[in-house]
Amino acid sequence: MAPSTKTVLIPIAHGTEPLEAVAMITTLRRGGADVTVASVETQVGVDACHGIKMVADTLLSDITDSIFDLIVLPGGLPGGETLKNCKPLENMVKKQDTDGRLNAAICCAPALALGTWGLLQGKKATGYPVFMEKLASTCATAVESRVQIDGRIVTSRGPGTTIEFSITLVEQLCGKEKADEVSSILLVRPNPGEEYTFTELNKTEWLFEDTPQILVPIAEDSEETEAIALVDILRRAKANVVIAAIGNSLEVVGSCEAKLVADVLLDEVAEKSFDLIVLPGGNGAQRFASCEKLVNMLNKQAEANKPYGGICKSPVYVFEHNGLLKGKKATTHPRVSNELSDQSHIDHRVVVDGNVITSRAPGTAMEFSLAIVEKFYGREKALQLVKATLV
């Protein structure tokens, strides 16, 4: 590790909000930070919210004497309560504060952890809306900013503000130039907090019986934030989402070395029918493209006029290269957009053309997921999730 590399600790627990944790891990690693994900439980595997499993790099109990440039706490319940009650973590965060190093927290964690530990007295701080009263009771000045910096403490509100929060942390650690570089790669929303939109052509009703059955494949080098955003948002909408791993292991290491855990292997569901098959991106898209079973499933989906979608590099590597975008408008990541045969919509953040939905990057993943919710359930349901996640 280079002497100038900044070190970051992200503790996780059962009931941690996975989208917050994963977006922080991946964004900070893109910024060049050496990020350690530490479980405060007795094992490295944790059951995060929405049925999503995460695997930490280490146990917190093994690194309590380590020093970090930044400690950042994700939210989620009961994970936030568990972090608050973890005495070794409390001691580390308090020492961090005493030594003048950065602490940060999002969602319920500013109120439950930093506030309870007495670190927000006289500080401006923000958090998840239902915790604002609790935040004020800790002698903090509760503000409704999406991201709030006060001295060496940075706070934020919820899943939909996590990338902005993480970019701010990159800037605090590594400077504005690096933060702007990461922001441009992620395609961060230019208007955070404004109502999401998407481009739709050849409007088609997406049908399902009882509950949408949705398949989200993952592979080595899949983009973690895109994958988890899809699963998190669609499960919040009460869709039945199956995470299926390409290969022989349920545990997959993503493009930013976050560890993801599938529900099943793709082989186990290759003969099943789904209302939607939707692919995250990253370099894992090339693994999708070389997976004959997945490509066959997508071809059958297209032949049956059933929805399929992809984000980032997947529209090019999987759809374009297999003839699944014929006659369709689509978007993709800027780095590969020159490989689309029809480039008329490459600057659009989310494009729906009939039964095909495509999007661009981690920074568009929430809009992409919400557009899917809208197609299945209607805009009112999607806007309820916007409010719940603070997109």
Coordinates of C-alpha atoms in Angstrom, one line a residue:
M1 CA 0.0 0.0 0.0
A2 CA 1.4 3.4 -1.0
P3 CA 2.3 5.7 2.0
S4 CA -0.3 8.2 0.8
T5 CA -3.2 5.7 0.6
K6 CA -6.1 6.6 2.9
T7 CA -7.5 3.9 5.1
V8 CA -11.2 3.4 5.8
L9 CA -13.2 1.2 8.1
I10 CA -16.8 0.2 7.3
P11 CA -18.3 -1.9 10.0
I12 CA -21.3 -4.1 9.2
A13 CA -23.8 -6.2 11.2
H14 CA -26.9 -8.3 10.8
G15 CA -29.6 -5.9 9.5
T16 CA -27.2 -3.4 7.9
E17 CA -28.6 -1.5 4.9
P18 CA -26.8 -3.3 2.1
L19 CA -27.1 -0.6 -0.5
E20 CA -25.6 2.0 1.8
A21 CA -22.7 -0.3 2.8
V22 CA -21.9 -1.6 -0.8
A23 CA -22.2 1.9 -2.4
M24 CA -19.8 3.3 0.3
I25 CA -17.3 0.4 -0.1
T26 CA -17.2 0.6 -3.9
T27 CA -17.1 4.4 -4.2
L28 CA -14.4 4.8 -1.7
R29 CA -12.3 2.0 -3.3
R30 CA -12.8 3.7 -6.7
G31 CA -11.4 6.8 -5.0
G32 CA -8.2 4.9 -4.2
A33 CA -8.9 4.3 -0.5
D34 CA -7.9 1.1 1.2
V35 CA -11.3 0.0 2.6
T36 CA -11.7 -2.6 5.3
V37 CA -15.1 -4.1 5.8
A38 CA -15.4 -5.5 9.3
S39 CA -18.2 -7.5 10.8
V40 CA -19.1 -6.7 14.4
E41 CA -20.8 -10.1 14.7
T42 CA -18.9 -13.3 15.6
Q43 CA -18.6 -14.3 11.9
V44 CA -17.7 -12.5 8.7
G45 CA -20.9 -13.3 7.0
V46 CA -23.9 -11.1 7.9
D47 CA -27.6 -11.2 7.0
A48 CA -28.2 -7.6 5.8
C49 CA -31.6 -6.1 5.1
H50 CA -33.9 -7.3 2.3
G51 CA -32.6 -10.8 2.4
I52 CA -29.2 -9.8 1.1
K53 CA -26.1 -11.5 2.5
M54 CA -22.8 -9.8 2.8
V55 CA -19.3 -11.0 3.6
A56 CA -16.8 -8.8 5.5
D57 CA -13.1 -8.8 5.0
T58 CA -12.4 -9.4 8.7
L59 CA -14.0 -9.3 12.2
L60 CA -13.9 -6.0 14.0
S61 CA -12.6 -7.8 17.1
D62 CA -9.4 -8.6 15.2
I63 CA -8.6 -5.0 14.3
T64 CA -9.6 -2.9 17.3
D65 CA -6.0 -1.5 17.6
S66 CA -5.9 -0.4 14.0
I67 CA -5.9 3.2 13.0
F68 CA -8.0 4.5 10.1
D69 CA -8.2 7.9 8.3
L70 CA -12.0 7.5 8.2
I71 CA -14.6 5.3 10.0
V72 CA -18.0 5.4 8.3
L73 CA -21.1 3.7 9.6
P74 CA -23.9 2.5 7.4
G75 CA -27.5 2.5 8.6
G76 CA -30.3 -0.1 8.5
L77 CA -32.2 -1.8 11.3
P78 CA -31.4 -3.7 13.5
G79 CA -27.8 -3.1 12.2
G80 CA -27.7 0.5 13.4
E81 CA -28.6 -0.6 16.9
T82 CA -26.0 -3.3 16.8
L83 CA -23.3 -0.8 15.8
K84 CA -24.4 1.5 18.6
N85 CA -24.1 -1.3 21.2
C86 CA -20.7 -2.5 20.0
K87 CA -18.4 -1.1 22.7
P88 CA -15.1 -1.8 20.8
L89 CA -16.5 0.2 17.8
E90 CA -17.6 3.0 20.1
N91 CA -14.1 3.2 21.6
M92 CA -12.6 3.3 18.1
V93 CA -14.9 6.1 16.9
K94 CA -14.4 8.1 20.0
K95 CA -10.6 7.8 19.7
Q96 CA -11.0 8.8 16.0
D97 CA -12.7 12.0 17.1
T98 CA -10.2 12.8 19.9
D99 CA -7.3 12.4 17.5
G100 CA -8.9 14.7 14.9
R101 CA -9.6 12.0 12.2
L102 CA -12.8 11.7 10.2
N103 CA -16.0 10.0 11.3
A104 CA -19.1 9.6 9.1
A105 CA -22.5 8.0 9.4
I106 CA -25.7 7.7 7.3
C107 CA -29.4 6.9 7.8
C108 CA -30.1 5.9 11.4
A109 CA -26.4 5.8 12.4
P110 CA -25.9 9.5 13.0
A111 CA -28.6 9.5 15.7
L112 CA -28.2 6.0 17.1
A113 CA -24.4 5.8 17.1
L114 CA -22.7 9.1 16.8
G115 CA -25.4 11.0 18.7
T116 CA -25.7 8.4 21.5
W117 CA -21.9 8.4 21.9
G118 CA -21.9 12.2 22.5
L119 CA -20.0 13.1 19.3
L120 CA -22.7 15.4 17.8
Q121 CA -23.1 18.0 20.6
G122 CA -23.1 21.4 19.0
K123 CA -22.7 19.9 15.5
K124 CA -24.9 20.2 12.5
A125 CA -26.0 16.7 11.4
T126 CA -28.5 15.0 9.2
G127 CA -30.0 11.5 9.1
Y128 CA -33.0 9.4 8.0
P129 CA -36.2 11.5 8.5
V130 CA -37.8 9.4 11.3
F131 CA -34.6 9.8 13.3
M132 CA -34.4 13.6 13.1
E133 CA -36.1 14.0 16.5
K134 CA -33.7 11.5 18.1
L135 CA -30.8 13.4 16.4
A136 CA -31.9 16.6 17.9
S137 CA -32.2 15.0 21.4
T138 CA -28.5 14.3 21.2
C139 CA -27.8 18.0 21.3
A140 CA -27.0 18.1 17.6
T141 CA -28.5 20.7 15.3
A142 CA -30.6 18.5 13.0
V143 CA -30.6 19.7 9.4
E144 CA -32.3 18.3 6.3
S145 CA -29.3 18.5 4.0
R146 CA -28.7 15.4 1.9
V147 CA -25.1 15.5 3.1
Q148 CA -23.8 17.5 6.0
I149 CA -20.2 18.3 6.9
D150 CA -19.4 19.8 10.3
G151 CA -15.7 19.7 11.2
R152 CA -14.4 16.2 11.1
I153 CA -17.9 14.6 11.0
V154 CA -19.9 13.9 7.8
T155 CA -23.5 12.7 7.9
S156 CA -26.2 11.8 5.4
R157 CA -29.8 10.6 5.1
G158 CA -30.4 7.2 3.4
P159 CA -29.9 4.8 0.5
G160 CA -30.7 7.4 -2.1
T161 CA -28.1 9.8 -0.8
T162 CA -25.3 7.3 -0.4
I163 CA -23.3 7.9 -3.6
E164 CA -23.4 11.7 -2.9
F165 CA -22.2 11.0 0.7
S166 CA -19.5 8.7 -0.5
I167 CA -18.2 11.2 -3.1
T168 CA -18.1 13.8 -0.4
L169 CA -16.0 11.4 1.7
V170 CA -13.6 10.8 -1.3
E171 CA -13.2 14.6 -1.5
Q172 CA -12.5 14.8 2.3
L173 CA -9.9 12.1 2.0
C174 CA -8.3 12.6 -1.4
G175 CA -9.3 16.0 -2.7
K176 CA -11.8 17.5 -5.1
E177 CA -10.0 16.3 -8.3
K178 CA -10.3 12.7 -7.3
A179 CA -13.9 13.1 -6.2
D180 CA -14.8 14.7 -9.5
E181 CA -13.0 11.9 -11.4
V182 CA -15.0 9.2 -9.5
S183 CA -18.3 11.2 -9.9
S184 CA -17.8 11.3 -13.7
I185 CA -17.1 7.5 -13.8
L186 CA -20.2 6.7 -11.8
L187 CA -22.4 9.2 -13.7
V188 CA -23.8 10.7 -10.5
R189 CA -27.1 12.4 -10.8
P190 CA -26.8 16.1 -11.8
N191 CA -30.0 16.9 -9.9
P192 CA -30.1 14.8 -6.8
G193 CA -33.4 15.0 -5.0
E194 CA -35.4 15.9 -8.0
E195 CA -38.1 13.4 -9.2
Y196 CA -36.6 10.7 -11.3
T197 CA -37.4 10.3 -15.0
F198 CA -36.8 7.9 -17.8
T199 CA -37.2 7.8 -21.6
E200 CA -39.9 5.4 -22.9
L201 CA -40.5 4.4 -26.5
N202 CA -43.1 1.8 -27.8
K203 CA -44.9 1.7 -24.5
T204 CA -45.8 -1.8 -23.5
E205 CA -47.5 -3.2 -20.4
W206 CA -45.3 -5.5 -18.4
L207 CA -47.4 -8.3 -17.1
F208 CA -47.1 -10.7 -14.2
E209 CA -49.3 -13.0 -12.1
D210 CA -49.6 -12.2 -8.4
T211 CA -45.9 -11.1 -7.8
P212 CA -43.2 -10.2 -10.4
Q213 CA -40.7 -13.0 -10.6
I214 CA -37.3 -11.3 -11.3
L215 CA -33.9 -12.9 -12.0
V216 CA -30.7 -10.9 -11.2
P217 CA -27.6 -12.8 -12.3
I218 CA -24.2 -12.0 -10.7
A219 CA -20.7 -13.1 -11.7
E220 CA -17.1 -12.4 -10.8
D221 CA -16.4 -8.7 -11.5
S222 CA -20.1 -7.7 -11.5
E223 CA -20.6 -4.1 -10.5
E224 CA -21.8 -4.4 -6.9
T225 CA -23.8 -1.2 -6.5
E226 CA -25.8 -1.9 -9.6
A227 CA -26.6 -5.4 -8.5
I228 CA -27.5 -4.5 -4.9
A229 CA -29.6 -1.5 -6.0
L230 CA -31.7 -3.7 -8.2
V231 CA -32.2 -6.3 -5.5
D232 CA -32.7 -3.8 -2.7
I233 CA -35.3 -1.6 -4.5
L234 CA -37.2 -4.5 -6.2
R235 CA -37.5 -6.4 -2.9
R236 CA -38.7 -3.2 -1.2
A237 CA -41.4 -3.2 -3.9
K238 CA -42.3 -6.8 -2.8
A239 CA -41.2 -8.4 -6.1
N240 CA -39.8 -11.9 -5.8
V241 CA -36.1 -11.4 -6.7
V242 CA -33.7 -14.3 -7.2
I243 CA -30.0 -13.6 -7.2
A244 CA -28.3 -16.3 -9.3
A245 CA -24.5 -16.8 -9.5
I246 CA -22.8 -17.7 -12.7
G247 CA -20.3 -20.5 -12.0
N248 CA -19.9 -22.9 -9.1
S249 CA -19.9 -20.7 -6.0
L250 CA -22.7 -18.7 -4.4
E251 CA -20.1 -16.2 -3.2
V252 CA -18.9 -13.8 -5.9
V253 CA -16.2 -11.0 -5.7
G254 CA -17.4 -7.9 -7.5
S255 CA -15.5 -5.4 -9.6
C256 CA -14.5 -3.4 -6.5
E257 CA -13.8 -6.5 -4.5
A258 CA -17.0 -6.4 -2.4
K259 CA -18.2 -9.9 -1.7
L260 CA -21.7 -10.7 -2.9
V261 CA -23.7 -13.8 -2.0
A262 CA -26.3 -15.3 -4.4
D263 CA -29.4 -17.2 -3.4
V264 CA -28.8 -19.9 -6.0
L265 CA -26.5 -21.0 -8.8
L266 CA -27.9 -20.1 -12.3
D267 CA -27.9 -23.8 -13.2
E268 CA -30.6 -24.3 -10.6
V269 CA -33.0 -21.9 -12.2
A270 CA -32.0 -22.1 -15.9
E271 CA -35.3 -23.9 -16.8
K272 CA -37.5 -21.6 -14.8
S273 CA -39.6 -18.7 -16.2
F274 CA -39.2 -15.1 -15.0
D275 CA -41.2 -12.0 -15.7
L276 CA -37.9 -10.0 -16.0
I277 CA -34.2 -10.9 -16.3
V278 CA -32.1 -7.9 -15.4
L279 CA -28.3 -7.8 -15.5
P280 CA -25.9 -5.6 -13.5
G281 CA -22.8 -4.4 -15.4
G282 CA -19.1 -4.2 -14.7
N283 CA -16.6 -6.5 -16.3
G284 CA -18.9 -9.3 -15.1
A285 CA -20.9 -8.5 -18.2
Q286 CA -18.3 -10.3 -20.3
R287 CA -18.8 -13.4 -18.1
F288 CA -22.6 -13.1 -18.7
A289 CA -22.0 -13.0 -22.5
S290 CA -19.9 -16.2 -22.4
C291 CA -22.5 -18.0 -20.3
E292 CA -24.5 -20.1 -22.8
K293 CA -27.3 -20.9 -20.3
L294 CA -27.9 -17.2 -19.5
V295 CA -27.8 -16.2 -23.2
N296 CA -30.3 -19.0 -24.0
M297 CA -32.6 -17.7 -21.2
L298 CA -32.4 -14.2 -22.6
N299 CA -33.2 -15.4 -26.1
K300 CA -36.2 -17.3 -24.8
Q301 CA -37.3 -14.1 -22.9
A302 CA -37.1 -12.1 -26.1
E303 CA -38.9 -14.7 -28.2
A304 CA -41.7 -14.7 -25.6
N305 CA -41.9 -10.9 -25.6
K306 CA -41.1 -10.8 -21.9
P307 CA -39.0 -8.0 -20.4
Y308 CA -35.2 -8.1 -20.0
G309 CA -32.8 -5.4 -19.1
G310 CA -29.2 -4.5 -18.4
I311 CA -27.1 -1.6 -17.1
C312 CA -23.5 -0.4 -17.6
K313 CA -21.6 -2.7 -20.0
S314 CA -24.3 -5.5 -20.2
P315 CA -26.4 -3.8 -22.9
V316 CA -23.3 -4.0 -25.2
Y317 CA -21.5 -7.2 -24.2
V318 CA -24.7 -9.3 -23.7
F319 CA -27.5 -7.7 -25.7
E320 CA -25.8 -6.0 -28.6
H321 CA -23.4 -8.8 -29.3
N322 CA -26.2 -11.4 -29.2
G323 CA -28.7 -9.6 -31.4
L324 CA -31.0 -8.7 -28.4
L325 CA -31.2 -5.0 -29.3
K326 CA -32.3 -5.4 -32.9
G327 CA -34.8 -2.5 -33.6
K328 CA -34.4 -1.3 -30.0
K329 CA -33.2 2.0 -28.6
A330 CA -30.8 1.6 -25.7
T331 CA -28.2 3.2 -23.6
T332 CA -25.0 1.9 -21.9
H333 CA -21.8 3.0 -20.2
P334 CA -20.0 5.8 -22.0
R335 CA -16.8 3.7 -22.3
V336 CA -18.5 1.1 -24.5
S337 CA -21.3 3.2 -26.1
N338 CA -19.5 3.3 -29.5
E339 CA -20.2 -0.4 -29.8
L340 CA -24.0 0.1 -29.9
S341 CA -25.2 -0.1 -33.5
D342 CA -27.9 2.5 -32.7
Q343 CA -26.3 5.3 -30.7
S344 CA -29.3 7.7 -30.8
H345 CA -30.1 7.4 -27.1
I346 CA -26.7 6.8 -25.5
D347 CA -26.9 10.0 -23.4
H348 CA -30.2 9.0 -21.8
R349 CA -29.8 7.7 -18.2
V350 CA -32.6 5.1 -18.5
V351 CA -34.2 3.9 -21.7
V352 CA -37.3 1.6 -21.9
D353 CA -38.1 0.4 -25.5
G354 CA -41.1 -2.0 -25.3
N355 CA -39.9 -4.9 -23.2
V356 CA -36.2 -3.8 -23.0
I357 CA -34.8 -1.5 -20.3
T358 CA -31.2 -0.3 -20.3
S359 CA -29.2 2.1 -18.2
R360 CA -25.6 3.5 -17.8
A361 CA -23.7 3.2 -14.6
P362 CA -23.8 2.9 -10.8
G363 CA -25.0 6.5 -10.5
T364 CA -28.1 5.6 -12.6
A365 CA -28.8 2.3 -10.8
M366 CA -31.5 3.8 -8.5
E367 CA -33.4 5.4 -11.4
F368 CA -33.0 2.2 -13.4
S369 CA -34.5 0.1 -10.5
L370 CA -37.3 2.6 -9.9
A371 CA -38.2 2.6 -13.6
I372 CA -38.6 -1.2 -13.3
V373 CA -40.9 -0.8 -10.3
E374 CA -42.9 1.7 -12.2
K375 CA -43.3 -0.6 -15.2
F376 CA -44.6 -3.4 -13.0
Y377 CA -46.5 -1.5 -10.3
G378 CA -47.1 2.0 -11.6
R379 CA -45.6 5.4 -10.8
E380 CA -47.3 5.9 -7.4
K381 CA -45.6 2.8 -6.0
A382 CA -42.2 3.9 -7.4
L383 CA -42.7 7.4 -5.8
Q384 CA -43.4 5.7 -2.4
L385 CA -40.0 4.1 -2.7
V386 CA -38.4 7.4 -3.7
K387 CA -39.7 8.8 -0.4
A388 CA -38.6 5.8 1.6
T389 CA -35.1 5.7 0.1
L390 CA -34.6 9.5 -0.4
V391 CA -33.6 9.1 -4.0

